Short mmCIF file of C-alpha atoms in Angstrom, two decimals:
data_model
loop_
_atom_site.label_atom_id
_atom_site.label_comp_id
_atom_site.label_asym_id
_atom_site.label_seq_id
_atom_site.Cartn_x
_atom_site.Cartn_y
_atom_site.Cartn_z
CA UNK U 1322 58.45 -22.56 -18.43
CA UNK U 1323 57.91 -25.26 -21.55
CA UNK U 1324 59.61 -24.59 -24.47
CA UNK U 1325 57.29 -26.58 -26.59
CA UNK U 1326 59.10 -29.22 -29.29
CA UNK U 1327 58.27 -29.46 -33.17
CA UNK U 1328 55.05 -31.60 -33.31
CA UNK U 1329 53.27 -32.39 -36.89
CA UNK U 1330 55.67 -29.61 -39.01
CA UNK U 1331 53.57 -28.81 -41.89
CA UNK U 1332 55.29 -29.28 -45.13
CA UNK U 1333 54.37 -25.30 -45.83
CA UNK U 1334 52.27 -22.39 -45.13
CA UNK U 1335 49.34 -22.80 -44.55
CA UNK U 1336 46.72 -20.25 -46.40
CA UNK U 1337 43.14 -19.33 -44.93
CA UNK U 1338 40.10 -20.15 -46.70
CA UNK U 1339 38.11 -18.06 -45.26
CA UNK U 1340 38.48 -15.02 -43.24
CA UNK U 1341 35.98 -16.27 -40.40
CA UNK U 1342 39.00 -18.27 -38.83
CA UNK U 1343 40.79 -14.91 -38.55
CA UNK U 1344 39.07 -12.62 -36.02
CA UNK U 1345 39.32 -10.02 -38.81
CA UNK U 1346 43.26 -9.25 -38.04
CA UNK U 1347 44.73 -10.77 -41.43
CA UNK U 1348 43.39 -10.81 -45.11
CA UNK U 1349 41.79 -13.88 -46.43
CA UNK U 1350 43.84 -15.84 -48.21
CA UNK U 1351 47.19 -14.36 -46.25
CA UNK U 1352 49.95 -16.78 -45.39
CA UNK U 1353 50.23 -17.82 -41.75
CA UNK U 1354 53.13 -18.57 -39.73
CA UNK U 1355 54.13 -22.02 -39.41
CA UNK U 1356 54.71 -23.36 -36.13
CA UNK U 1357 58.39 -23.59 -37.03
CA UNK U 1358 58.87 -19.82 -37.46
CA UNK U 1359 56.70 -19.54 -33.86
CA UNK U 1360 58.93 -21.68 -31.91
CA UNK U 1361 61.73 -19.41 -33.50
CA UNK U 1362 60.21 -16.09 -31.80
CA UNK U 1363 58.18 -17.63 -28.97
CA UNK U 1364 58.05 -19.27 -25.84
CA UNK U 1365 54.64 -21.19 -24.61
CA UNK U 1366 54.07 -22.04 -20.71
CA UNK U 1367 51.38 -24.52 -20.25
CA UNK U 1368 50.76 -24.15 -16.89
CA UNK U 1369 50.58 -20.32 -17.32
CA UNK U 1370 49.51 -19.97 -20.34
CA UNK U 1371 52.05 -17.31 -20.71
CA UNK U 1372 53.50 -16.48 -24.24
CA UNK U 1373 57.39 -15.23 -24.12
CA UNK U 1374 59.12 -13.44 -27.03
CA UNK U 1375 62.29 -15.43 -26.90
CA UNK U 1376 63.87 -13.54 -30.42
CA UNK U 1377 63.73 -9.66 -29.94
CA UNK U 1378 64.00 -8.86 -33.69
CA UNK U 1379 60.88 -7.41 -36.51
CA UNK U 1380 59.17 -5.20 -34.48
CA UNK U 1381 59.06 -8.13 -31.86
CA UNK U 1382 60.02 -7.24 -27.93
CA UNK U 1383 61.78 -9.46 -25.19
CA UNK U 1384 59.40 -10.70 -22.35
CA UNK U 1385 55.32 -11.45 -22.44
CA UNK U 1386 53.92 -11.24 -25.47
CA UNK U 1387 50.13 -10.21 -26.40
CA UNK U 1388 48.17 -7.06 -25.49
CA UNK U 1389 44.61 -7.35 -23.83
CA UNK U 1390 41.95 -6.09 -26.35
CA UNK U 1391 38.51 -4.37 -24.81
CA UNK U 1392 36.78 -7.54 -25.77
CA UNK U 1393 38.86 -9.09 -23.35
CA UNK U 1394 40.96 -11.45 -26.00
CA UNK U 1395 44.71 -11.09 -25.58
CA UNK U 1396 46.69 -10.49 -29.58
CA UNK U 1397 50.17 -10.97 -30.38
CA UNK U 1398 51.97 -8.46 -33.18
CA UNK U 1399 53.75 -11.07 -35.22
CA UNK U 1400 55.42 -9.89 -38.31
CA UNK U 1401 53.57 -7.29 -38.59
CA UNK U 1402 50.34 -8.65 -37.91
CA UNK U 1403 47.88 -8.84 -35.18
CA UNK U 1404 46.99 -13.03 -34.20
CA UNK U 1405 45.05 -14.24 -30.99
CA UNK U 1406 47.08 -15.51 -28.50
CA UNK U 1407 45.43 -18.56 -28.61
CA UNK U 1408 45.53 -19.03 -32.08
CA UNK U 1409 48.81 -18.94 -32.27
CA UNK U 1410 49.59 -21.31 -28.97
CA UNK U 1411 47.16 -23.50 -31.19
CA UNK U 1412 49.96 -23.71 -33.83
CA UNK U 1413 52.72 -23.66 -31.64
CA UNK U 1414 51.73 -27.30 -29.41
CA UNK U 1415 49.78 -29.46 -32.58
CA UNK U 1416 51.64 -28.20 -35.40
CA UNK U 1417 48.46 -26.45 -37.82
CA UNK U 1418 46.01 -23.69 -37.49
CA UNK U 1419 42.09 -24.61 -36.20
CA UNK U 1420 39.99 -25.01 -38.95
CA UNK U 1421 37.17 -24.35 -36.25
CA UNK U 1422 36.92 -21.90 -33.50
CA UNK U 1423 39.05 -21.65 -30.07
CA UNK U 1424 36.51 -22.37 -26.93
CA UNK U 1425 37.87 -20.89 -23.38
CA UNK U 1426 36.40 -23.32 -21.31
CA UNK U 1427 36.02 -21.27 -18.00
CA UNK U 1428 34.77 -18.40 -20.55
CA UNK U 1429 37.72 -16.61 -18.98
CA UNK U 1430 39.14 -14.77 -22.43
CA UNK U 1431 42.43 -14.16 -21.44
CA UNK U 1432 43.27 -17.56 -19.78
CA UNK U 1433 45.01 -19.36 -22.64
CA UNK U 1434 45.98 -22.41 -20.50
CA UNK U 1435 45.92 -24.97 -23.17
CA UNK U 1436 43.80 -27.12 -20.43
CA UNK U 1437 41.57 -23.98 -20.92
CA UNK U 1438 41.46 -24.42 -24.71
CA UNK U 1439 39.68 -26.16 -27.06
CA UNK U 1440 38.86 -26.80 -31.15
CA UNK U 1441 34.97 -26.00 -31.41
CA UNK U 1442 32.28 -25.14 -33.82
CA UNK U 1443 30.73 -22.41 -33.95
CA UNK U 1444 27.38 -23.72 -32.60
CA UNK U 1445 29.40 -25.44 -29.87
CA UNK U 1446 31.13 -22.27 -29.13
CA UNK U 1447 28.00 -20.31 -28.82
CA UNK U 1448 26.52 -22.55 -26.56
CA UNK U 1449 29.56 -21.99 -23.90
CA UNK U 1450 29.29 -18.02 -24.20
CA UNK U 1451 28.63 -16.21 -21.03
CA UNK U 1452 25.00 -15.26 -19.77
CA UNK U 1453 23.71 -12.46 -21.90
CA UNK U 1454 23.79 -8.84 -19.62
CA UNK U 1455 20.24 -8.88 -20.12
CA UNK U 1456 19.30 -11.75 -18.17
CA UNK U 1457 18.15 -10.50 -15.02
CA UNK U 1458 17.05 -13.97 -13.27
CA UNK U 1459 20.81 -15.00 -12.96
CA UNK U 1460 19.98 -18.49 -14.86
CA UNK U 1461 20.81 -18.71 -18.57
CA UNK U 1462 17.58 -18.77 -20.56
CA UNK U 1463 15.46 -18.34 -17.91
CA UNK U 1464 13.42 -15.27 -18.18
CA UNK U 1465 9.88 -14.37 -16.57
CA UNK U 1466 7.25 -13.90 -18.74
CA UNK U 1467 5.26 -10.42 -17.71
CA UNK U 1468 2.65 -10.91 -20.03
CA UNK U 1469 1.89 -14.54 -18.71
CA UNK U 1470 3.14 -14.14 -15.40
CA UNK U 1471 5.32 -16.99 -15.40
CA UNK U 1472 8.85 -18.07 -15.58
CA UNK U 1473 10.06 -19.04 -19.13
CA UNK U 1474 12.45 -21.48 -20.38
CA UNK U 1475 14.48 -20.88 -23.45
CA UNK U 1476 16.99 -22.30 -25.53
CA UNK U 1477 19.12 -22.06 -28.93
CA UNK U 1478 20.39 -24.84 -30.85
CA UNK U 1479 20.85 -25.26 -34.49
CA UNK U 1480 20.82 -21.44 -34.44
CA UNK U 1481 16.96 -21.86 -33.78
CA UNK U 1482 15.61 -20.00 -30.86
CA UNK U 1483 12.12 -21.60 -29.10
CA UNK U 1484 10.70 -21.76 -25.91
CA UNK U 1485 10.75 -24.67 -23.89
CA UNK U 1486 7.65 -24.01 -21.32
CA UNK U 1487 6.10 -22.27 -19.25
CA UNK U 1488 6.51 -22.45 -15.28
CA UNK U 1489 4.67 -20.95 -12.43
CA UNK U 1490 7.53 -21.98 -10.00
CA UNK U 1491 11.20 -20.61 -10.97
CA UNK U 1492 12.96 -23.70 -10.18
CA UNK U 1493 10.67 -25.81 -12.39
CA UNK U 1494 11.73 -23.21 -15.43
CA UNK U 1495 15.52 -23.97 -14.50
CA UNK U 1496 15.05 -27.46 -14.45
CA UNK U 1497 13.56 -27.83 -17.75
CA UNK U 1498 16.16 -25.83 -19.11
CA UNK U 1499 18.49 -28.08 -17.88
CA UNK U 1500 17.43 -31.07 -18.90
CA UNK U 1501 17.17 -29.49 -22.22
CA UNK U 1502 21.15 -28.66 -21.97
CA UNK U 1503 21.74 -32.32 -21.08
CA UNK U 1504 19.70 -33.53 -24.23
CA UNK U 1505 20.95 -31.19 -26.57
CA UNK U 1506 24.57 -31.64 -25.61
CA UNK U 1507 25.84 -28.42 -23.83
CA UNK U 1508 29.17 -28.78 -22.74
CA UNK U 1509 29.05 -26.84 -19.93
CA UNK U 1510 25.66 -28.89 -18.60
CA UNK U 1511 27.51 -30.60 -15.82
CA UNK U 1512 30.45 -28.40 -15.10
CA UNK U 1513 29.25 -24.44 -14.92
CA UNK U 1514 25.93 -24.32 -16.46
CA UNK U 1515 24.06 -21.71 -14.16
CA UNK U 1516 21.13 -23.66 -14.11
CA UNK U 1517 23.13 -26.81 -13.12
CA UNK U 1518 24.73 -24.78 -10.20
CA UNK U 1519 21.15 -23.64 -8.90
CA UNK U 1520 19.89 -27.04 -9.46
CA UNK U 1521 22.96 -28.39 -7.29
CA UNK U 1522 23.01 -25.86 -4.77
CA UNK U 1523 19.30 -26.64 -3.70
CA UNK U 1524 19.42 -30.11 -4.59
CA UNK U 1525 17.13 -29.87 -6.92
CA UNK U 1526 19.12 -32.21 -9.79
CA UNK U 1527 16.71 -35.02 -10.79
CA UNK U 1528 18.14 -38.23 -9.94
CA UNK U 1529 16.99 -39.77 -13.23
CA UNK U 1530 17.80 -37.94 -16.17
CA UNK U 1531 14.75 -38.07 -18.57
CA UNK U 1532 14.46 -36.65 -22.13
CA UNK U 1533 11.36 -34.65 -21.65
CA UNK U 1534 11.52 -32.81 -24.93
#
C-alpha cells in the first residue's frame, strides 16, 4: 500500500463553481476538502486502487472506504458528505479537484486505479461510455436500418447526432464507423472500440487510414 505524499498543497479550500463537478452529493458553492485533510483520514493504493480510512474519527470507520452505488460508482462519507471515490483519489495524488470530469478508461466504474483514471470533458467522456443496451448488433453505432434494409452507421460528436451511411454489407457499416472514430478523435478507437475489435478480429482494419468523411 502507497501512502501518497503532499503534492501541489493548495493555499485553501477550494469552492465549486458549479454543481456539475459534484455528481449532485454536495451544494454548489460548498467547501471541499483539501488534499491535506485527505491524507489525514485516508490511505490511497495505486496498484489497487483501494481507499483505506487510516483516522477512525467523524463518523469515519477503520479499513476500505467507499460504498458501491447502483450506478456502479463507488462514494466515500467524508465529513459528513457523500464524494466519488475517484474524486477524491483525484485530490489526494495532484493536490486540486478536476475542473472536468473523471474518465474510467476500461469503463469499469468501480476500478479507481489511477492508471484507470483520467481528467476529461464532457464530450470526451461521452464518447468512452459503454454501448447503449439498445444496440442489438454488438458494434457501437451500428444499427440496421428496417425501413431501408441496410446496415447504418452512426455517430455523435459535438453533441450532434448524424448518420454516416448506408451499407448493404455489416462489416462495411463498422468500418465506416471506424474510420469516423479515428477522424473524430475517439479515445478508445485503437484500444476497445467494438468496431475496432470486429475490424481486428476479421482483419478487416484498412491498412491505410483515409479520412473519408
Amino acid at each position: 500500500r502507497i501512502l501518497l505524499g503532499v503534492i501541489n498543497k493548495p493555499k485553501s479550500k477550494v469552492s465549486l463553481n458549479s454543481s456539475k463537478t459534484t455528481g449532485g452529493k454536495w451544494k454548489r458553492g460548498s467547501s471541499l476538502p483539501t488534499q491535506e485533510e485527505l491524507l489525514q483520514y485516508f490511505s490511497y493504493d495505486r496498484e489497487t486502487g483501494g481507499l483505506e480510512a487510516i483516522t477512525p474519527r467523524q463518523n469515519i470507520k477503520s479499513g476500505e472506504a467507499g460504498v458501491t452505488s447502483r450506478s456502479g460508482y463507488v462514494y466515500v462519507n467524508f465529513k459528513g458528505r457523500k464524494y466519488p471515490k475517484y474524486r477524491l483519489i483525484w485530490c489526494m495524488v495532484y493536490g486540486y479537484w478536476p475542473e472536468n470530469e473523471i474518465d474510467h478508461i476500461n469503463r469499469v466504474r468501480n476500478d479507481d486505479r489511477l492508471e484507470n483514471l483520467r481528467e476529461v470533458t464532457r464530450e470526451c467522456n461521452q464518447r468512452n461510455r459503454s454501448q447503449n443496451r439498445n444496440n442489438t448488433s454488438g458494434v457501437r453505432g451500428v444499427y440496421f436500418n428496417t425501413r431501408l434494409q441496410k446496415y447504418a452507421a452512426s455517430m455523435t460528436y459535438n453533441h450532434d447526432n448524424f448518420v454516416i451511411g448506408h451499407y448493404s454489407e455489416f462489416a462495411d457499416a463498422v468500418k465506416h464507423r471506424w474510420l469516423a472514430e479515428v477522424k473524430y478523435g475517439y479515445l478508445d478507437a485503437f484500444s476497445s472500440s467494438p468496431a475496432y475489435l470486429y475490424l481486428k478480429d476479421l482483419n478487416l482494419l484498412p491498412k491505410e487510414i483515409e479520412h473519408e468523411y
